[in-house]
PDB file of C-alpha atoms in Angstrom:
ATOM      1  CA  MET A1082     178.895 -74.721 154.915  1.00 41.00           C
ATOM      2  CA  GLU A1083     178.501 -77.320 157.626  1.00 44.00           C
ATOM      3  CA  ASN A1084     181.022 -80.045 158.349  1.00 43.00           C
ATOM      4  CA  ILE A1085     179.692 -83.506 157.674  1.00 44.00           C
ATOM      5  CA  LYS A1086     180.575 -86.977 158.847  1.00 48.00           C
ATOM      6  CA  GLU A1087     183.015 -88.976 156.757  1.00 54.00           C
ATOM      7  CA  ASN A1088     180.394 -91.385 155.439  1.00 77.00           C
ATOM      8  CA  LEU A1089     177.998 -88.631 154.402  1.00 73.00           C
ATOM      9  CA  SER A1090     179.761 -87.961 151.088  1.00 84.00           C
ATOM     10  CA  GLU A1091     178.804 -91.449 149.924  1.00 86.00           C
ATOM     11  CA  GLU A1092     175.301 -91.080 151.358  1.00 88.00           C
ATOM     12  CA  ILE A1093     174.850 -87.743 149.572  1.00 90.00           C
ATOM     13  CA  LYS A1094     176.032 -89.329 146.322  1.00 90.00           C
ATOM     14  CA  ASN A1095     173.555 -92.189 146.720  1.00 90.00           C
ATOM     15  CA  LEU A1096     170.757 -89.731 147.484  1.00 93.00           C
ATOM     16  CA  ILE A1097     171.471 -87.572 144.427  1.00 94.00           C
ATOM     17  CA  CYS A1098     171.599 -90.633 142.161  1.00 92.00           C
ATOM     18  CA  LYS A1099     168.012 -91.415 143.185  1.00 92.00           C
ATOM     19  CA  LEU A1100     166.742 -88.063 141.892  1.00 94.00           C
ATOM     20  CA  PRO A1101     164.868 -87.950 138.568  1.00 91.00           C
ATOM     21  CA  ASP A1102     167.086 -87.714 135.470  1.00 89.00           C
ATOM     22  CA  ILE A1103     170.373 -88.126 137.405  1.00 92.00           C
ATOM     23  CA  LYS A1104     172.548 -90.857 135.879  1.00 87.00           C
ATOM     24  CA  HIS A1105     175.835 -90.565 137.791  1.00 87.00           C
ATOM     25  CA  CYS A1106     177.199 -88.383 140.573  1.00 89.00           C
ATOM     26  CA  SER A1107     180.338 -87.723 142.618  1.00 89.00           C
ATOM     27  CA  VAL A1108     180.825 -85.660 145.775  1.00 89.00           C
ATOM     28  CA  VAL A1109     184.172 -84.058 146.646  1.00 86.00           C
ATOM     29  CA  CYS A1110     184.886 -83.113 150.253  1.00 79.00           C
ATOM     30  CA  SER A1111     187.752 -81.244 151.886  1.00 79.00           C
ATOM     31  CA  GLN A1112     190.001 -82.797 154.520  1.00 76.00           C
ATOM     32  CA  ASP A1113     187.591 -81.343 157.064  1.00 75.00           C
ATOM     33  CA  ASN A1114     184.728 -83.205 155.375  1.00 73.00           C
ATOM     34  CA  VAL A1115     183.118 -80.082 153.977  1.00 79.00           C
ATOM     35  CA  VAL A1116     181.288 -80.491 150.669  1.00 87.00           C
ATOM     36  CA  GLU A1117     183.349 -78.608 148.081  1.00 89.00           C
ATOM     37  CA  GLU A1118     182.132 -80.023 144.778  1.00 92.00           C
ATOM     38  CA  ILE A1119     179.170 -81.977 143.488  1.00 93.00           C
ATOM     39  CA  HIS A1120     179.376 -83.282 139.922  1.00 92.00           C
ATOM     40  CA  ALA A1121     176.376 -84.875 138.271  1.00 91.00           C
ATOM     41  CA  LEU A1122     175.650 -86.379 134.882  1.00 90.00           C
ATOM     42  CA  ALA A1123     171.993 -85.992 133.945  1.00 90.00           C
ATOM     43  CA  GLY A1124     169.536 -86.454 131.132  1.00 86.00           C
ATOM     44  CA  VAL A1125     167.856 -83.573 129.329  1.00 86.00           C
ATOM     45  CA  SER A1126     164.231 -83.883 130.428  1.00 85.00           C
ATOM     46  CA  ARG A1127     164.742 -81.291 133.207  1.00 88.00           C
ATOM     47  CA  ASN A1128     166.617 -78.001 132.962  1.00 91.00           C
ATOM     48  CA  ILE A1129     169.828 -77.445 134.896  1.00 92.00           C
ATOM     49  CA  LYS A1130     168.326 -74.912 137.333  1.00 93.00           C
ATOM     50  CA  GLN A1131     165.650 -77.414 138.329  1.00 94.00           C
ATOM     51  CA  LEU A1132     168.232 -80.168 138.754  1.00 95.00           C
ATOM     52  CA  VAL A1133     170.334 -77.915 140.995  1.00 95.00           C
ATOM     53  CA  ARG A1134     167.278 -77.046 143.104  1.00 95.00           C
ATOM     54  CA  ASP A1135     166.391 -80.736 143.370  1.00 95.00           C
ATOM     55  CA  ILE A1136     169.890 -81.539 144.638  1.00 95.00           C
ATOM     56  CA  GLN A1137     169.872 -78.666 147.133  1.00 94.00           C
ATOM     57  CA  SER A1138     166.401 -79.537 148.424  1.00 95.00           C
ATOM     58  CA  ALA A1139     167.117 -83.252 148.750  1.00 94.00           C
ATOM     59  CA  ILE A1140     170.335 -82.712 150.717  1.00 92.00           C
ATOM     60  CA  ASN A1141     168.716 -80.112 152.954  1.00 92.00           C
ATOM     61  CA  ALA A1142     165.683 -82.289 153.656  1.00 92.00           C
ATOM     62  CA  ARG A1143     167.700 -85.447 154.313  1.00 90.00           C
ATOM     63  CA  PHE A1144     170.771 -84.077 156.100  1.00 88.00           C
ATOM     64  CA  GLY A1145     169.877 -80.510 157.085  1.00 88.00           C
ATOM     65  CA  ILE A1146     172.794 -79.148 155.054  1.00 89.00           C
ATOM     66  CA  ASN A1147     172.525 -76.009 152.927  1.00 91.00           C
ATOM     67  CA  ILE A1148     174.496 -76.444 149.699  1.00 92.00           C
ATOM     68  CA  ASP A1149     175.645 -73.407 147.722  1.00 93.00           C
ATOM     69  CA  TYR A1150     174.568 -73.754 144.096  1.00 92.00           C
ATOM     70  CA  LYS A1151     178.080 -72.699 143.051  1.00 92.00           C
ATOM     71  CA  VAL A1152     179.560 -76.042 144.153  1.00 93.00           C
ATOM     72  CA  ILE A1153     177.148 -78.001 141.941  1.00 94.00           C
ATOM     73  CA  SER A1154     178.135 -78.709 138.342  1.00 93.00           C
ATOM     74  CA  ILE A1155     175.899 -80.647 135.983  1.00 92.00           C
ATOM     75  CA  ALA A1156     176.553 -82.063 132.529  1.00 90.00           C
ATOM     76  CA  GLN A1157     173.591 -83.188 130.452  1.00 86.00           C
ATOM     77  CA  ILE A1158     173.633 -85.971 127.892  1.00 80.00           C
ATOM     78  CA  ASP A1159     170.827 -86.902 125.529  1.00 71.00           C
ATOM     79  CA  GLU A1160     171.274 -90.635 125.027  1.00 62.00           C
ATOM     80  CA  SER A1161     167.773 -90.954 123.590  1.00 57.00           C
ATOM     81  CA  ASP A1162     168.756 -89.094 120.424  1.00 54.00           C
ATOM     82  CA  PHE A1163     170.997 -91.903 119.280  1.00 50.00           C
ATOM     83  CA  LYS A1164     168.445 -94.538 120.268  1.00 49.00           C
ATOM     84  CA  GLU A1165     165.499 -92.862 118.576  1.00 48.00           C
ATOM     85  CA  THR A1166     167.020 -92.039 115.237  1.00 53.00           C
ATOM     86  CA  ARG A1167     166.602 -94.573 112.458  1.00 65.00           C
ATOM     87  CA  LEU A1168     170.171 -93.832 111.384  1.00 79.00           C
ATOM     88  CA  LYS A1169     172.315 -96.569 112.950  1.00 87.00           C
ATOM     89  CA  LEU A1170     175.995 -97.366 113.199  1.00 92.00           C
ATOM     90  CA  ASP A1171     176.710-100.331 110.922  1.00 94.00           C
ATOM     91  CA  GLY A1172     180.488-100.604 111.174  1.00 95.00           C
ATOM     92  CA  ILE A1173     183.841 -98.986 111.929  1.00 96.00           C
ATOM     93  CA  SER A1174     187.233 -99.940 110.540  1.00 95.00           C
ATOM     94  CA  VAL A1175     190.617 -98.355 111.172  1.00 95.00           C
ATOM     95  CA  ASN A1176     193.623 -99.186 108.989  1.00 94.00           C
ATOM     96  CA  ASN A1177     197.273 -98.171 109.188  1.00 92.00           C
ATOM     97  CA  ILE A1178     198.606 -97.065 105.817  1.00 91.00           C
ATOM     98  CA  GLU A1179     202.318 -96.253 106.039  1.00 89.00           C
ATOM     99  CA  ASN A1180     202.484 -93.143 108.259  1.00 92.00           C
ATOM    100  CA  SER A1181     198.760 -92.508 108.000  1.00 94.00           C
ATOM    101  CA  ILE A1182     195.665 -93.885 109.625  1.00 94.00           C
ATOM    102  CA  GLU A1183     192.438 -94.305 107.679  1.00 96.00           C
ATOM    103  CA  ALA A1184     189.065 -94.577 109.377  1.00 96.00           C
ATOM    104  CA  THR A1185     185.930 -95.825 107.669  1.00 97.00           C
ATOM    105  CA  VAL A1186     182.514 -95.400 109.276  1.00 97.00           C
ATOM    106  CA  THR A1187     179.355 -96.929 107.832  1.00 97.00           C
ATOM    107  CA  LEU A1188     175.916 -95.726 108.897  1.00 95.00           C
ATOM    108  CA  LYS A1189     172.692 -97.516 108.049  1.00 92.00           C
ATOM    109  CA  TYR A1190     169.248 -96.110 107.341  1.00 88.00           C
ATOM    110  CA  ASP A1191     166.665 -98.824 106.708  1.00 83.00           C
ATOM    111  CA  ASP A1192     168.467-100.995 104.133  1.00 85.00           C
ATOM    112  CA  LYS A1193     170.726 -98.233 102.779  1.00 91.00           C
ATOM    113  CA  LEU A1194     174.375 -97.822 103.786  1.00 95.00           C
ATOM    114  CA  PHE A1195     176.317 -94.551 103.891  1.00 95.00           C
ATOM    115  CA  GLU A1196     180.093 -94.676 104.150  1.00 97.00           C
ATOM    116  CA  GLY A1197     182.597 -92.018 105.114  1.00 96.00           C
ATOM    117  CA  LYS A1198     186.392 -92.253 104.986  1.00 97.00           C
ATOM    118  CA  SER A1199     189.022 -89.992 106.497  1.00 96.00           C
ATOM    119  CA  ARG A1200     192.813 -90.207 106.616  1.00 95.00           C
ATOM    120  CA  ARG A1201     195.165 -88.442 109.024  1.00 95.00           C
ATOM    121  CA  ILE A1202     198.782 -88.675 110.151  1.00 95.00           C
ATOM    122  CA  LYS A1203     199.136 -91.679 112.454  1.00 92.00           C
ATOM    123  CA  SER A1204     198.609 -90.907 116.170  1.00 90.00           C
ATOM    124  CA  ARG A1205     196.061 -91.893 118.810  1.00 83.00           C
ATOM    125  CA  SER A1206     194.384 -88.482 118.852  1.00 86.00           C
ATOM    126  CA  ASN A1207     194.280 -88.384 115.061  1.00 93.00           C
ATOM    127  CA  LYS A1208     192.711 -91.842 114.983  1.00 94.00           C
ATOM    128  CA  LEU A1209     189.781 -90.564 117.032  1.00 94.00           C
ATOM    129  CA  LYS A1210     189.530 -87.409 114.922  1.00 95.00           C
ATOM    130  CA  ALA A1211     189.601 -89.479 111.736  1.00 96.00           C
ATOM    131  CA  ILE A1212     186.695 -91.548 113.061  1.00 97.00           C
ATOM    132  CA  ALA A1213     184.781 -88.357 113.832  1.00 97.00           C
ATOM    133  CA  ASP A1214     185.548 -86.964 110.359  1.00 97.00           C
ATOM    134  CA  ALA A1215     184.456 -90.223 108.714  1.00 97.00           C
ATOM    135  CA  THR A1216     181.202 -90.149 110.680  1.00 97.00           C
ATOM    136  CA  LEU A1217     180.481 -86.629 109.448  1.00 97.00           C
ATOM    137  CA  LEU A1218     181.232 -87.630 105.854  1.00 97.00           C
ATOM    138  CA  ALA A1219     178.823 -90.559 106.162  1.00 96.00           C
ATOM    139  CA  LEU A1220     176.195 -88.172 107.525  1.00 94.00           C
ATOM    140  CA  GLU A1221     176.705 -85.846 104.574  1.00 94.00           C
ATOM    141  CA  GLY A1222     176.161 -88.823 102.290  1.00 94.00           C
ATOM    142  CA  TYR A1223     172.939 -89.646 104.102  1.00 92.00           C
ATOM    143  CA  LEU A1224     171.747 -86.040 103.800  1.00 91.00           C
ATOM    144  CA  ASP A1225     173.035 -85.779 100.208  1.00 90.00           C
ATOM    145  CA  ILE A1226     174.991 -82.615 100.944  1.00 88.00           C
ATOM    146  CA  GLY A1227     178.693 -81.879 100.693  1.00 82.00           C
ATOM    147  CA  GLN A1228     181.168 -80.236 103.056  1.00 87.00           C
ATOM    148  CA  ALA A1229     178.681 -78.941 105.590  1.00 92.00           C
ATOM    149  CA  PHE A1230     179.883 -80.560 108.831  1.00 95.00           C
ATOM    150  CA  TYR A1231     183.340 -80.253 110.355  1.00 95.00           C
ATOM    151  CA  LEU A1232     185.003 -81.250 113.608  1.00 96.00           C
ATOM    152  CA  GLU A1233     185.707 -78.115 115.642  1.00 95.00           C
ATOM    153  CA  ASP A1234     187.103 -79.864 118.718  1.00 94.00           C
ATOM    154  CA  MET A1235     186.951 -83.123 120.645  1.00 93.00           C
ATOM    155  CA  GLN A1236     188.215 -83.828 124.152  1.00 92.00           C
ATOM    156  CA  ILE A1237     188.005 -86.405 126.901  1.00 91.00           C
ATOM    157  CA  VAL A1238     186.301 -84.908 129.964  1.00 91.00           C
ATOM    158  CA  LEU A1239     185.733 -86.330 133.442  1.00 89.00           C
ATOM    159  CA  VAL A1240     182.244 -86.018 134.914  1.00 86.00           C
ATOM    160  CA  ALA A1241     181.042 -87.893 137.988  1.00 82.00           C
ATOM    161  CA  ASN A1242     184.203 -90.017 137.838  1.00 84.00           C
ATOM    162  CA  ARG A1243     183.274 -91.160 134.332  1.00 88.00           C
ATOM    163  CA  GLU A1244     185.215 -90.337 131.184  1.00 90.00           C
ATOM    164  CA  LEU A1245     183.261 -88.942 128.244  1.00 92.00           C
ATOM    165  CA  PHE A1246     184.111 -87.958 124.707  1.00 92.00           C
ATOM    166  CA  ALA A1247     182.814 -84.405 124.279  1.00 93.00           C
ATOM    167  CA  CYS A1248     182.821 -82.883 120.818  1.00 95.00           C
ATOM    168  CA  VAL A1249     181.878 -79.644 119.122  1.00 96.00           C
ATOM    169  CA  ILE A1250     180.741 -79.984 115.517  1.00 96.00           C
ATOM    170  CA  GLY A1251     180.528 -77.059 113.141  1.00 95.00           C
ATOM    171  CA  PHE A1252     177.773 -76.810 110.554  1.00 94.00           C
ATOM    172  CA  ALA A1253     178.068 -74.315 107.700  1.00 92.00           C
ATOM    173  CA  LEU A1254     175.561 -74.170 104.864  1.00 85.00           C
ATOM    174  CA  GLY A1255     173.901 -71.421 102.866  1.00 80.00           C
ATOM    175  CA  GLY A1256     176.010 -68.684 104.420  1.00 84.00           C
ATOM    176  CA  LYS A1257     174.975 -69.648 107.951  1.00 87.00           C
ATOM    177  CA  GLU A1258     177.163 -71.287 110.564  1.00 91.00           C
ATOM    178  CA  GLU A1259     176.392 -72.864 113.915  1.00 92.00           C
ATOM    179  CA  LEU A1260     178.111 -75.035 116.496  1.00 94.00           C
ATOM    180  CA  LEU A1261     176.620 -78.268 117.799  1.00 94.00           C
ATOM    181  CA  SER A1262     177.793 -80.134 120.894  1.00 94.00           C
ATOM    182  CA  GLY A1263     177.469 -83.712 122.033  1.00 92.00           C
ATOM    183  CA  CYS A1264     179.054 -86.314 124.264  1.00 93.00           C
ATOM    184  CA  SER A1265     179.021 -90.008 125.052  1.00 92.00           C
ATOM    185  CA  ILE A1266     180.289 -92.040 127.994  1.00 92.00           C
ATOM    186  CA  ILE A1267     183.434 -93.945 127.033  1.00 91.00           C
ATOM    187  CA  ASN A1268     182.904 -97.698 127.034  1.00 85.00           C
ATOM    188  CA  ALA A1269     185.129-100.630 126.101  1.00 82.00           C
ATOM    189  CA  ASP A1270     184.985 -99.635 122.417  1.00 90.00           C
ATOM    190  CA  GLU A1271     186.253 -96.061 122.266  1.00 91.00           C
ATOM    191  CA  ASN A1272     185.883 -95.982 118.470  1.00 93.00           C
ATOM    192  CA  GLU A1273     182.149 -96.568 118.789  1.00 94.00           C
ATOM    193  CA  THR A1274     181.972 -93.980 121.567  1.00 94.00           C
ATOM    194  CA  VAL A1275     183.420 -91.338 119.227  1.00 95.00           C
ATOM    195  CA  VAL A1276     180.708 -92.070 116.655  1.00 95.00           C
ATOM    196  CA  LYS A1277     178.005 -91.852 119.330  1.00 93.00           C
ATOM    197  CA  ALA A1278     179.377 -88.519 120.567  1.00 94.00           C
ATOM    198  CA  VAL A1279     179.272 -87.098 117.039  1.00 95.00           C
ATOM    199  CA  LEU A1280     175.755 -88.418 116.446  1.00 93.00           C
ATOM    200  CA  SER A1281     174.560 -86.968 119.753  1.00 90.00           C
ATOM    201  CA  ALA A1282     175.826 -83.566 118.584  1.00 92.00           C
ATOM    202  CA  VAL A1283     174.162 -83.604 115.175  1.00 90.00           C
ATOM    203  CA  ASN A1284     171.017 -85.709 115.614  1.00 84.00           C
ATOM    204  CA  ARG A1285     168.700 -82.796 116.335  1.00 79.00           C
ATOM    205  CA  LYS A1286     170.095 -80.943 113.342  1.00 82.00           C
ATOM    206  CA  ILE A1287     169.770 -83.807 110.888  1.00 81.00           C
ATOM    207  CA  SER A1288     166.237 -84.572 112.112  1.00 74.00           C
ATOM    208  CA  THR A1289     165.195 -81.181 110.718  1.00 71.00           C
ATOM    209  CA  MET A1290     166.960 -81.816 107.411  1.00 70.00           C
ATOM    210  CA  SER A1291     166.188 -85.440 106.566  1.00 59.00           C
TER     211      SER A1291
END
């Protein structure tokens, strides 16, 4: 791979961010200014192979540099799911109860409210998990089903120099089980971000059930 000038990493980043469906991007170079990693956060309207080809073609056309597809990593996030659904976040509360933490999440559909509560041993990670659990319980209330969703895992991941909550939600009903994934960019209100990550994981599923 060709060496590039020091300022090209920023220029490549700016170029990639102008491509369709790309939301954020970071470019990592070696001490010799060789492109080693390209991380991009994108929407879901284009598949990953097409996004990779777009990035390769744009860099080659603009700078004459051939980029190996192996250095390009792309994460996709469907922010439209949360915006399009009529199921909205109405409120979140977190209370300390002795050595426990209780999270309450209220979702709203038209003029109806659906509340979920979850309690865990007090810790920061458990607070976030309790919020996720409460969100799933509220969803089950909305769908009028019981014990179908569960939190498989939730982690903070770094993509394009932005922190995201990424979660995997399990769904088990009628003898069938599947895993659903979602994520949301962390903003000033991390509690709300957890709810959005959970909703991004399950929105497609609940749209087929509601």
